[in-house]
Amino acid sequence: MEVIIRDNPEDCAQIVANVVARYLDNKDKPVLGLATGSTPERMYKKLIELNRAGRISFKKTTSFNLDEYVGLPPDHPQSYHAYMKEKLFDHIDIPFGNTNIPDGNAADLREECLQYEKRIRETGGIDLQVLGIGSNGHIGFNEPIGSLSSRTWIKILTRNTLRDNARFFEDESQVPRHVITMGIGTILEAEHCLILACGHHKSEAVQAMIEGPITSQCPASALQFHKRATAVLDVDAACLLRLKEHYRWVEENHLDWQRYDLPNRFEK
Ligand code: GLP
């Protein structure tokens, strides 16, 4: 896995926004995989700024979100439908019909999961999948011990995740226990997976993902199998990594076209 470490969340967000911008620029019909949670918010703000400044356009982009709670109406403030509208879609030029989020209120949830996979396939697959990581190592809502080759399906959240996500709700009992999430197998099919993690509270999960064994106990460790996975970390999230010096050495020796911090036309 490629590991990029920066001093603060702002610099991490800038890198991820630049990578997204380059995909939008280089692909005729870019297909983005998008994530929710607090981590990508800074990056979405940067994409909105770039879009407003006319430097990037989402007009030809199709997006697929990783996951959604089961049973929350789309206009519930904590639904990922509402999150995406508020944090990104309402502020950029993406055609609303090109955005896809699993429908956690579908009459037939199993059919919804199959159709979601079909829609991803029909676009030709995801070019860039942006990911966050849960404190227990989950990606999307793929919790520990689940299959590392799973497809989009209905999952049950762990007590740990219910506790973590309770901060967005009135209390823990309000957090839905069931979700629809792209599977690990679905995520691993993206051309490029880019995982963003910031803060001390992510450091154990980050260490397990990058330097631990590949195990369903840390679902994110499955990214070690991916042909092109990049972790963008702030120093706090990276604090437990044993091979930090090696990651810095590798980055220092990147060829120009591999570098993330060369000035480019997307930066201010
Ligand atoms: C949720 C989402 C994940 C996200 C995780 C971390 O559980 N399903 O996709 O990565 O939260 O969220 P945060 O960025 O708020 O720590």
PDB file of C-alpha atoms and ligand atoms in Angstrom:
ATOM      1  CA  MET A   1       0.000   0.000   0.000  1.00  0.00           C
ATOM      2  CA  GLU A   2       1.224   3.504  -0.760  1.00  0.00           C
ATOM      3  CA  VAL A   3       1.389   5.593   2.432  1.00  0.00           C
ATOM      4  CA  ILE A   4       1.378   9.398   2.376  1.00  0.00           C
ATOM      5  CA  ILE A   5       1.771  11.216   5.694  1.00  0.00           C
ATOM      6  CA  ARG A   6       1.112  14.916   6.193  1.00  0.00           C
ATOM      7  CA  ASP A   7       1.243  17.268   9.182  1.00  0.00           C
ATOM      8  CA  ASN A   8      -2.452  18.055   9.387  1.00  0.00           C
ATOM      9  CA  PRO A   9      -5.940  17.107   8.110  1.00  0.00           C
ATOM     10  CA  GLU A  10      -6.039  20.178   5.865  1.00  0.00           C
ATOM     11  CA  ASP A  11      -3.021  19.043   3.826  1.00  0.00           C
ATOM     12  CA  CYS A  12      -4.458  15.504   3.634  1.00  0.00           C
ATOM     13  CA  ALA A  13      -7.767  16.862   2.300  1.00  0.00           C
ATOM     14  CA  GLN A  14      -5.879  18.887  -0.317  1.00  0.00           C
ATOM     15  CA  ILE A  15      -4.101  15.790  -1.601  1.00  0.00           C
ATOM     16  CA  VAL A  16      -7.298  13.778  -1.888  1.00  0.00           C
ATOM     17  CA  ALA A  17      -9.112  16.694  -3.576  1.00  0.00           C
ATOM     18  CA  ASN A  18      -6.246  16.969  -6.085  1.00  0.00           C
ATOM     19  CA  VAL A  19      -6.416  13.270  -6.886  1.00  0.00           C
ATOM     20  CA  VAL A  20     -10.193  13.479  -7.415  1.00  0.00           C
ATOM     21  CA  ALA A  21      -9.678  16.549  -9.603  1.00  0.00           C
ATOM     22  CA  ARG A  22      -7.119  14.736 -11.736  1.00  0.00           C
ATOM     23  CA  TYR A  23      -9.532  11.831 -12.307  1.00  0.00           C
ATOM     24  CA  LEU A  24     -12.254  14.290 -13.363  1.00  0.00           C
ATOM     25  CA  ASP A  25      -9.788  15.870 -15.740  1.00  0.00           C
ATOM     26  CA  ASN A  26      -8.379  12.693 -17.253  1.00  0.00           C
ATOM     27  CA  LYS A  27     -11.472  10.532 -17.709  1.00  0.00           C
ATOM     28  CA  ASP A  28     -14.232  11.129 -20.261  1.00  0.00           C
ATOM     29  CA  LYS A  29     -16.870   9.734 -17.936  1.00  0.00           C
ATOM     30  CA  PRO A  30     -15.357   9.525 -14.467  1.00  0.00           C
ATOM     31  CA  VAL A  31     -16.937   7.178 -11.949  1.00  0.00           C
ATOM     32  CA  LEU A  32     -16.281   8.133  -8.345  1.00  0.00           C
ATOM     33  CA  GLY A  33     -16.904   6.060  -5.235  1.00  0.00           C
ATOM     34  CA  LEU A  34     -17.747   8.375  -2.352  1.00  0.00           C
ATOM     35  CA  ALA A  35     -17.664   8.089   1.421  1.00  0.00           C
ATOM     36  CA  THR A  36     -19.455   9.771   4.309  1.00  0.00           C
ATOM     37  CA  GLY A  37     -18.407  10.468   7.905  1.00  0.00           C
ATOM     38  CA  SER A  38     -16.611  13.494   9.288  1.00  0.00           C
ATOM     39  CA  THR A  39     -13.257  12.717   7.647  1.00  0.00           C
ATOM     40  CA  PRO A  40     -14.072  13.572   3.993  1.00  0.00           C
ATOM     41  CA  GLU A  41     -15.884  16.823   4.818  1.00  0.00           C
ATOM     42  CA  ARG A  42     -12.801  19.035   4.356  1.00  0.00           C
ATOM     43  CA  MET A  43     -12.066  17.381   1.053  1.00  0.00           C
ATOM     44  CA  TYR A  44     -15.645  17.945  -0.166  1.00  0.00           C
ATOM     45  CA  LYS A  45     -15.307  21.650   0.718  1.00  0.00           C
ATOM     46  CA  LYS A  46     -12.203  21.840  -1.450  1.00  0.00           C
ATOM     47  CA  LEU A  47     -13.972  20.126  -4.350  1.00  0.00           C
ATOM     48  CA  ILE A  48     -16.863  22.608  -4.041  1.00  0.00           C
ATOM     49  CA  GLU A  49     -14.396  25.515  -4.163  1.00  0.00           C
ATOM     50  CA  LEU A  50     -12.684  24.078  -7.243  1.00  0.00           C
ATOM     51  CA  ASN A  51     -16.023  23.528  -8.940  1.00  0.00           C
ATOM     52  CA  ARG A  52     -17.258  27.041  -8.136  1.00  0.00           C
ATOM     53  CA  ALA A  53     -13.991  28.479  -9.432  1.00  0.00           C
ATOM     54  CA  GLY A  54     -14.612  26.643 -12.727  1.00  0.00           C
ATOM     55  CA  ARG A  55     -11.452  24.547 -12.409  1.00  0.00           C
ATOM     56  CA  ILE A  56     -13.260  21.195 -12.361  1.00  0.00           C
ATOM     57  CA  SER A  57     -16.628  19.988 -13.537  1.00  0.00           C
ATOM     58  CA  PHE A  58     -18.723  17.040 -12.375  1.00  0.00           C
ATOM     59  CA  LYS A  59     -21.123  17.241 -15.337  1.00  0.00           C
ATOM     60  CA  LYS A  60     -19.963  13.920 -16.792  1.00  0.00           C
ATOM     61  CA  THR A  61     -19.309  12.236 -13.440  1.00  0.00           C
ATOM     62  CA  THR A  62     -21.258   9.323 -12.013  1.00  0.00           C
ATOM     63  CA  SER A  63     -20.983   8.669  -8.291  1.00  0.00           C
ATOM     64  CA  PHE A  64     -21.653   5.662  -6.087  1.00  0.00           C
ATOM     65  CA  ASN A  65     -21.746   6.002  -2.335  1.00  0.00           C
ATOM     66  CA  LEU A  66     -20.455   3.212  -0.165  1.00  0.00           C
ATOM     67  CA  ASP A  67     -23.359   2.779   2.178  1.00  0.00           C
ATOM     68  CA  GLU A  68     -26.614   3.872   3.807  1.00  0.00           C
ATOM     69  CA  TYR A  69     -28.550   3.124   6.972  1.00  0.00           C
ATOM     70  CA  VAL A  70     -31.597   0.885   6.629  1.00  0.00           C
ATOM     71  CA  GLY A  71     -34.870   2.515   7.562  1.00  0.00           C
ATOM     72  CA  LEU A  72     -33.893   6.191   7.758  1.00  0.00           C
ATOM     73  CA  PRO A  73     -35.954   8.308   5.355  1.00  0.00           C
ATOM     74  CA  PRO A  74     -33.692  10.030   2.762  1.00  0.00           C
ATOM     75  CA  ASP A  75     -34.512  13.428   4.280  1.00  0.00           C
ATOM     76  CA  HIS A  76     -33.546  12.321   7.810  1.00  0.00           C
ATOM     77  CA  PRO A  77     -30.617  14.600   8.735  1.00  0.00           C
ATOM     78  CA  GLN A  78     -28.401  11.611   9.573  1.00  0.00           C
ATOM     79  CA  SER A  79     -29.146   9.632   6.436  1.00  0.00           C
ATOM     80  CA  TYR A  80     -26.247   9.472   4.012  1.00  0.00           C
ATOM     81  CA  HIS A  81     -28.628  10.770   1.314  1.00  0.00           C
ATOM     82  CA  ALA A  82     -29.024  13.975   3.343  1.00  0.00           C
ATOM     83  CA  TYR A  83     -25.291  14.077   4.138  1.00  0.00           C
ATOM     84  CA  MET A  84     -24.289  13.909   0.475  1.00  0.00           C
ATOM     85  CA  LYS A  85     -26.760  16.587  -0.576  1.00  0.00           C
ATOM     86  CA  GLU A  86     -25.664  18.913   2.215  1.00  0.00           C
ATOM     87  CA  LYS A  87     -21.911  18.326   1.997  1.00  0.00           C
ATOM     88  CA  LEU A  88     -21.472  17.996  -1.767  1.00  0.00           C
ATOM     89  CA  PHE A  89     -24.208  17.373  -4.308  1.00  0.00           C
ATOM     90  CA  ASP A  90     -26.223  20.575  -3.698  1.00  0.00           C
ATOM     91  CA  HIS A  91     -23.116  22.682  -4.286  1.00  0.00           C
ATOM     92  CA  ILE A  92     -21.585  21.171  -7.441  1.00  0.00           C
ATOM     93  CA  ASP A  93     -22.671  20.682 -11.042  1.00  0.00           C
ATOM     94  CA  ILE A  94     -23.154  16.898 -10.889  1.00  0.00           C
ATOM     95  CA  PRO A  95     -26.466  15.878 -12.535  1.00  0.00           C
ATOM     96  CA  PHE A  96     -28.533  14.552  -9.637  1.00  0.00           C
ATOM     97  CA  GLY A  97     -29.539  11.520 -11.735  1.00  0.00           C
ATOM     98  CA  ASN A  98     -25.875  10.492 -11.923  1.00  0.00           C
ATOM     99  CA  THR A  99     -25.584  10.113  -8.163  1.00  0.00           C
ATOM    100  CA  ASN A 100     -26.187   6.733  -6.577  1.00  0.00           C
ATOM    101  CA  ILE A 101     -26.647   5.869  -2.899  1.00  0.00           C
ATOM    102  CA  PRO A 102     -28.064   2.539  -1.720  1.00  0.00           C
ATOM    103  CA  ASP A 103     -31.769   2.869  -0.889  1.00  0.00           C
ATOM    104  CA  GLY A 104     -32.126   1.817   2.732  1.00  0.00           C
ATOM    105  CA  ASN A 105     -35.900   2.091   2.419  1.00  0.00           C
ATOM    106  CA  ALA A 106     -36.324  -0.174  -0.595  1.00  0.00           C
ATOM    107  CA  ALA A 107     -39.292  -2.536  -0.317  1.00  0.00           C
ATOM    108  CA  ASP A 108     -36.969  -5.388  -1.264  1.00  0.00           C
ATOM    109  CA  LEU A 109     -33.567  -4.686   0.279  1.00  0.00           C
ATOM    110  CA  ARG A 110     -31.919  -7.778  -1.181  1.00  0.00           C
ATOM    111  CA  GLU A 111     -33.012  -6.801  -4.686  1.00  0.00           C
ATOM    112  CA  GLU A 112     -31.722  -3.253  -4.046  1.00  0.00           C
ATOM    113  CA  CYS A 113     -28.278  -4.688  -3.218  1.00  0.00           C
ATOM    114  CA  LEU A 114     -28.217  -6.751  -6.432  1.00  0.00           C
ATOM    115  CA  GLN A 115     -29.345  -3.762  -8.499  1.00  0.00           C
ATOM    116  CA  TYR A 116     -26.678  -1.531  -6.916  1.00  0.00           C
ATOM    117  CA  GLU A 117     -23.961  -3.954  -7.977  1.00  0.00           C
ATOM    118  CA  LYS A 118     -25.505  -4.082 -11.456  1.00  0.00           C
ATOM    119  CA  ARG A 119     -25.533  -0.288 -11.753  1.00  0.00           C
ATOM    120  CA  ILE A 120     -21.837  -0.131 -10.810  1.00  0.00           C
ATOM    121  CA  ARG A 121     -21.022  -2.799 -13.420  1.00  0.00           C
ATOM    122  CA  GLU A 122     -23.035  -1.007 -16.101  1.00  0.00           C
ATOM    123  CA  THR A 123     -20.950   2.157 -15.737  1.00  0.00           C
ATOM    124  CA  GLY A 124     -17.828   0.103 -16.364  1.00  0.00           C
ATOM    125  CA  GLY A 125     -16.724   0.138 -12.714  1.00  0.00           C
ATOM    126  CA  ILE A 126     -15.439   2.701 -10.238  1.00  0.00           C
ATOM    127  CA  ASP A 127     -12.313   4.653 -11.217  1.00  0.00           C
ATOM    128  CA  LEU A 128     -11.492   6.155  -7.841  1.00  0.00           C
ATOM    129  CA  GLN A 129     -12.981   4.954  -4.573  1.00  0.00           C
ATOM    130  CA  VAL A 130     -12.585   7.372  -1.666  1.00  0.00           C
ATOM    131  CA  LEU A 131     -12.734   5.670   1.732  1.00  0.00           C
ATOM    132  CA  GLY A 132     -12.615   6.505   5.409  1.00  0.00           C
ATOM    133  CA  ILE A 133     -11.908   3.997   8.165  1.00  0.00           C
ATOM    134  CA  GLY A 134     -13.874   3.182  11.305  1.00  0.00           C
ATOM    135  CA  SER A 135     -12.018   2.964  14.615  1.00  0.00           C
ATOM    136  CA  ASN A 136     -12.489  -0.825  14.439  1.00  0.00           C
ATOM    137  CA  GLY A 137     -11.015  -1.004  10.932  1.00  0.00           C
ATOM    138  CA  HIS A 138     -14.278  -1.061   8.991  1.00  0.00           C
ATOM    139  CA  ILE A 139     -14.514   0.369   5.484  1.00  0.00           C
ATOM    140  CA  GLY A 140     -17.918   1.310   4.141  1.00  0.00           C
ATOM    141  CA  PHE A 141     -19.927  -0.484   6.799  1.00  0.00           C
ATOM    142  CA  ASN A 142     -18.008  -3.755   6.480  1.00  0.00           C
ATOM    143  CA  GLU A 143     -17.501  -4.692  10.095  1.00  0.00           C
ATOM    144  CA  PRO A 144     -14.833  -7.044  11.502  1.00  0.00           C
ATOM    145  CA  ILE A 145     -15.218 -10.774  10.830  1.00  0.00           C
ATOM    146  CA  GLY A 146     -17.332 -10.233   7.698  1.00  0.00           C
ATOM    147  CA  SER A 147     -16.205 -11.830   4.434  1.00  0.00           C
ATOM    148  CA  LEU A 148     -13.275 -10.168   2.687  1.00  0.00           C
ATOM    149  CA  SER A 149     -14.873 -10.948  -0.671  1.00  0.00           C
ATOM    150  CA  SER A 150     -18.376  -9.691   0.158  1.00  0.00           C
ATOM    151  CA  ARG A 151     -20.599  -7.841  -2.319  1.00  0.00           C
ATOM    152  CA  THR A 152     -23.141  -5.082  -1.663  1.00  0.00           C
ATOM    153  CA  TRP A 153     -25.407  -6.456   1.058  1.00  0.00           C
ATOM    154  CA  ILE A 154     -27.349  -5.803   4.251  1.00  0.00           C
ATOM    155  CA  LYS A 155     -25.110  -5.800   7.333  1.00  0.00           C
ATOM    156  CA  ILE A 156     -25.529  -5.430  11.095  1.00  0.00           C
ATOM    157  CA  LEU A 157     -23.425  -2.809  12.856  1.00  0.00           C
ATOM    158  CA  THR A 158     -21.237  -3.747  15.809  1.00  0.00           C
ATOM    159  CA  ARG A 159     -21.777  -2.209  19.245  1.00  0.00           C
ATOM    160  CA  ASN A 160     -18.490  -0.357  18.711  1.00  0.00           C
ATOM    161  CA  THR A 161     -19.770   1.377  15.552  1.00  0.00           C
ATOM    162  CA  LEU A 162     -23.170   2.117  17.123  1.00  0.00           C
ATOM    163  CA  ARG A 163     -21.279   3.871  19.936  1.00  0.00           C
ATOM    164  CA  ASP A 164     -18.964   5.728  17.513  1.00  0.00           C
ATOM    165  CA  ASN A 165     -21.845   6.951  15.364  1.00  0.00           C
ATOM    166  CA  ALA A 166     -24.138   7.815  18.299  1.00  0.00           C
ATOM    167  CA  ARG A 167     -22.549  11.294  18.299  1.00  0.00           C
ATOM    168  CA  PHE A 168     -24.564  12.124  15.171  1.00  0.00           C
ATOM    169  CA  PHE A 169     -27.870  11.016  16.748  1.00  0.00           C
ATOM    170  CA  GLU A 170     -29.763  11.907  19.931  1.00  0.00           C
ATOM    171  CA  ASP A 171     -28.448   8.769  21.585  1.00  0.00           C
ATOM    172  CA  GLU A 172     -27.124   5.323  20.717  1.00  0.00           C
ATOM    173  CA  SER A 173     -30.582   3.749  20.622  1.00  0.00           C
ATOM    174  CA  GLN A 174     -31.449   5.985  17.627  1.00  0.00           C
ATOM    175  CA  VAL A 175     -28.628   4.627  15.442  1.00  0.00           C
ATOM    176  CA  PRO A 176     -30.053   2.090  12.992  1.00  0.00           C
ATOM    177  CA  ARG A 177     -28.543  -1.356  13.521  1.00  0.00           C
ATOM    178  CA  HIS A 178     -28.847  -2.393   9.891  1.00  0.00           C
ATOM    179  CA  VAL A 179     -27.157  -0.889   6.855  1.00  0.00           C
ATOM    180  CA  ILE A 180     -26.594  -1.517   3.166  1.00  0.00           C
ATOM    181  CA  THR A 181     -22.943  -1.371   2.213  1.00  0.00           C
ATOM    182  CA  MET A 182     -20.793  -2.110  -0.792  1.00  0.00           C
ATOM    183  CA  GLY A 183     -18.875  -5.265   0.059  1.00  0.00           C
ATOM    184  CA  ILE A 184     -15.126  -5.554   0.406  1.00  0.00           C
ATOM    185  CA  GLY A 185     -15.122  -7.428  -2.915  1.00  0.00           C
ATOM    186  CA  THR A 186     -17.007  -4.540  -4.531  1.00  0.00           C
ATOM    187  CA  ILE A 187     -14.589  -1.961  -3.114  1.00  0.00           C
ATOM    188  CA  LEU A 188     -11.506  -3.914  -4.216  1.00  0.00           C
ATOM    189  CA  GLU A 189     -12.696  -3.770  -7.840  1.00  0.00           C
ATOM    190  CA  ALA A 190     -12.220   0.009  -8.029  1.00  0.00           C
ATOM    191  CA  GLU A 191      -9.250   1.021 -10.171  1.00  0.00           C
ATOM    192  CA  HIS A 192      -7.745   3.104  -7.344  1.00  0.00           C
ATOM    193  CA  CYS A 193      -8.684   3.047  -3.645  1.00  0.00           C
ATOM    194  CA  LEU A 194      -7.767   6.125  -1.647  1.00  0.00           C
ATOM    195  CA  ILE A 195      -8.285   5.927   2.092  1.00  0.00           C
ATOM    196  CA  LEU A 196      -8.158   9.042   4.229  1.00  0.00           C
ATOM    197  CA  ALA A 197      -7.643   8.899   8.017  1.00  0.00           C
ATOM    198  CA  CYS A 198      -6.945  11.652  10.523  1.00  0.00           C
ATOM    199  CA  GLY A 199      -6.620  11.771  14.317  1.00  0.00           C
ATOM    200  CA  HIS A 200      -5.214   9.639  17.144  1.00  0.00           C
ATOM    201  CA  HIS A 201      -8.472   7.717  17.481  1.00  0.00           C
ATOM    202  CA  LYS A 202      -7.790   6.137  14.077  1.00  0.00           C
ATOM    203  CA  SER A 203      -4.149   5.191  14.752  1.00  0.00           C
ATOM    204  CA  GLU A 204      -4.723   1.591  15.887  1.00  0.00           C
ATOM    205  CA  ALA A 205      -7.001   0.811  12.951  1.00  0.00           C
ATOM    206  CA  VAL A 206      -4.540   2.468  10.558  1.00  0.00           C
ATOM    207  CA  GLN A 207      -1.602   0.467  11.922  1.00  0.00           C
ATOM    208  CA  ALA A 208      -3.585  -2.785  11.605  1.00  0.00           C
ATOM    209  CA  MET A 209      -4.694  -1.891   8.063  1.00  0.00           C
ATOM    210  CA  ILE A 210      -1.205  -1.111   6.746  1.00  0.00           C
ATOM    211  CA  GLU A 211       1.221  -3.174   8.799  1.00  0.00           C
ATOM    212  CA  GLY A 212      -0.926  -5.887  10.337  1.00  0.00           C
ATOM    213  CA  PRO A 213      -1.836  -9.234   8.797  1.00  0.00           C
ATOM    214  CA  ILE A 214      -4.618  -9.393   6.217  1.00  0.00           C
ATOM    215  CA  THR A 215      -7.493 -10.449   8.404  1.00  0.00           C
ATOM    216  CA  SER A 216     -11.253 -10.036   8.586  1.00  0.00           C
ATOM    217  CA  GLN A 217     -10.649  -8.709  12.110  1.00  0.00           C
ATOM    218  CA  CYS A 218      -9.513  -5.519  10.352  1.00  0.00           C
ATOM    219  CA  PRO A 219     -11.572  -5.333   7.134  1.00  0.00           C
ATOM    220  CA  ALA A 220      -9.458  -2.420   5.817  1.00  0.00           C
ATOM    221  CA  SER A 221      -6.419  -4.739   5.762  1.00  0.00           C
ATOM    222  CA  ALA A 222      -7.972  -6.302   2.629  1.00  0.00           C
ATOM    223  CA  LEU A 223      -6.693  -3.181   0.824  1.00  0.00           C
ATOM    224  CA  GLN A 224      -3.217  -4.772   1.019  1.00  0.00           C
ATOM    225  CA  PHE A 225      -4.476  -7.020  -1.808  1.00  0.00           C
ATOM    226  CA  HIS A 226      -5.396  -4.069  -3.994  1.00  0.00           C
ATOM    227  CA  LYS A 227      -3.162  -3.246  -6.931  1.00  0.00           C
ATOM    228  CA  ARG A 228      -3.419   0.483  -6.247  1.00  0.00           C
ATOM    229  CA  ALA A 229      -4.344   1.513  -2.713  1.00  0.00           C
ATOM    230  CA  THR A 230      -3.172   4.800  -1.215  1.00  0.00           C
ATOM    231  CA  ALA A 231      -3.504   5.775   2.445  1.00  0.00           C
ATOM    232  CA  VAL A 232      -3.415   9.524   3.111  1.00  0.00           C
ATOM    233  CA  LEU A 233      -2.815  10.083   6.831  1.00  0.00           C
ATOM    234  CA  ASP A 234      -2.147  12.941   9.172  1.00  0.00           C
ATOM    235  CA  VAL A 235       0.680  12.491  11.687  1.00  0.00           C
ATOM    236  CA  ASP A 236      -1.760  11.596  14.464  1.00  0.00           C
ATOM    237  CA  ALA A 237      -3.391   8.774  12.546  1.00  0.00           C
ATOM    238  CA  ALA A 238       0.081   7.597  11.468  1.00  0.00           C
ATOM    239  CA  CYS A 239       1.612   7.727  14.970  1.00  0.00           C
ATOM    240  CA  LEU A 240       1.670   3.944  15.562  1.00  0.00           C
ATOM    241  CA  LEU A 241       3.163   3.017  12.187  1.00  0.00           C
ATOM    242  CA  ARG A 242       6.506   1.264  12.628  1.00  0.00           C
ATOM    243  CA  LEU A 243       7.777   1.937   9.114  1.00  0.00           C
ATOM    244  CA  LYS A 244       7.143   5.695   8.950  1.00  0.00           C
ATOM    245  CA  GLU A 245      10.704   6.417   7.833  1.00  0.00           C
ATOM    246  CA  HIS A 246      10.332   3.933   5.009  1.00  0.00           C
ATOM    247  CA  TYR A 247       7.080   5.559   3.803  1.00  0.00           C
ATOM    248  CA  ARG A 248       8.763   8.983   3.818  1.00  0.00           C
ATOM    249  CA  TRP A 249      11.769   7.555   1.950  1.00  0.00           C
ATOM    250  CA  VAL A 250       9.525   6.038  -0.708  1.00  0.00           C
ATOM    251  CA  GLU A 251       7.660   9.313  -1.148  1.00  0.00           C
ATOM    252  CA  GLU A 252      10.877  11.344  -1.333  1.00  0.00           C
ATOM    253  CA  ASN A 253      11.973   9.093  -4.164  1.00  0.00           C
ATOM    254  CA  HIS A 254       8.747   9.294  -6.126  1.00  0.00           C
ATOM    255  CA  LEU A 255       9.232  10.133  -9.772  1.00  0.00           C
ATOM    256  CA  ASP A 256       7.698  13.477 -10.736  1.00  0.00           C
ATOM    257  CA  TRP A 257       4.543  11.926 -12.184  1.00  0.00           C
ATOM    258  CA  GLN A 258       4.013   9.948  -8.958  1.00  0.00           C
ATOM    259  CA  ARG A 259       4.269  12.957  -6.660  1.00  0.00           C
ATOM    260  CA  TYR A 260       1.310  14.309  -4.754  1.00  0.00           C
ATOM    261  CA  ASP A 261       2.644  17.713  -3.807  1.00  0.00           C
ATOM    262  CA  LEU A 262       3.907  19.130  -7.074  1.00  0.00           C
ATOM    263  CA  PRO A 263       2.116  22.413  -7.694  1.00  0.00           C
ATOM    264  CA  ASN A 264      -0.673  21.716 -10.112  1.00  0.00           C
ATOM    265  CA  ARG A 265      -3.442  23.696 -11.648  1.00  0.00           C
ATOM    266  CA  PHE A 266      -5.988  22.497  -9.069  1.00  0.00           C
ATOM    267  CA  GLU A 267      -4.250  24.124  -6.150  1.00  0.00           C
ATOM    268  CA  LYS A 268      -4.821  27.720  -5.192  1.00  0.00           C
TER     269      LYS A 268
HETATM  270  C1  GLP B   1     -19.074   5.444   9.024  1.00  0.00           C
HETATM  271  C2  GLP B   1     -19.038   5.233   7.513  1.00  0.00           C
HETATM  272  C3  GLP B   1     -17.638   4.965   7.016  1.00  0.00           C
HETATM  273  C4  GLP B   1     -16.663   5.974   7.593  1.00  0.00           C
HETATM  274  C5  GLP B   1     -16.665   5.839   9.088  1.00  0.00           C
HETATM  275  C6  GLP B   1     -15.696   6.780   9.777  1.00  0.00           C
HETATM  276  O1  GLP B   1     -19.201   4.296   9.756  1.00  0.00           O
HETATM  277  N1  GLP B   1     -19.891   4.174   7.108  1.00  0.00           N
HETATM  278  O2  GLP B   1     -17.628   4.994   5.599  1.00  0.00           O
HETATM  279  O3  GLP B   1     -15.391   5.777   7.072  1.00  0.00           O
HETATM  280  O4  GLP B   1     -17.971   6.144   9.547  1.00  0.00           O
HETATM  281  O5  GLP B   1     -16.284   8.006  10.030  1.00  0.00           O
HETATM  282  P1  GLP B   1     -15.541   9.302  10.520  1.00  0.00           P
HETATM  283  O6  GLP B   1     -14.859   9.849   9.312  1.00  0.00           O
HETATM  284  O7  GLP B   1     -16.633  10.200  11.007  1.00  0.00           O
HETATM  285  O8  GLP B   1     -14.604   8.903  11.584  1.00  0.00           O
END
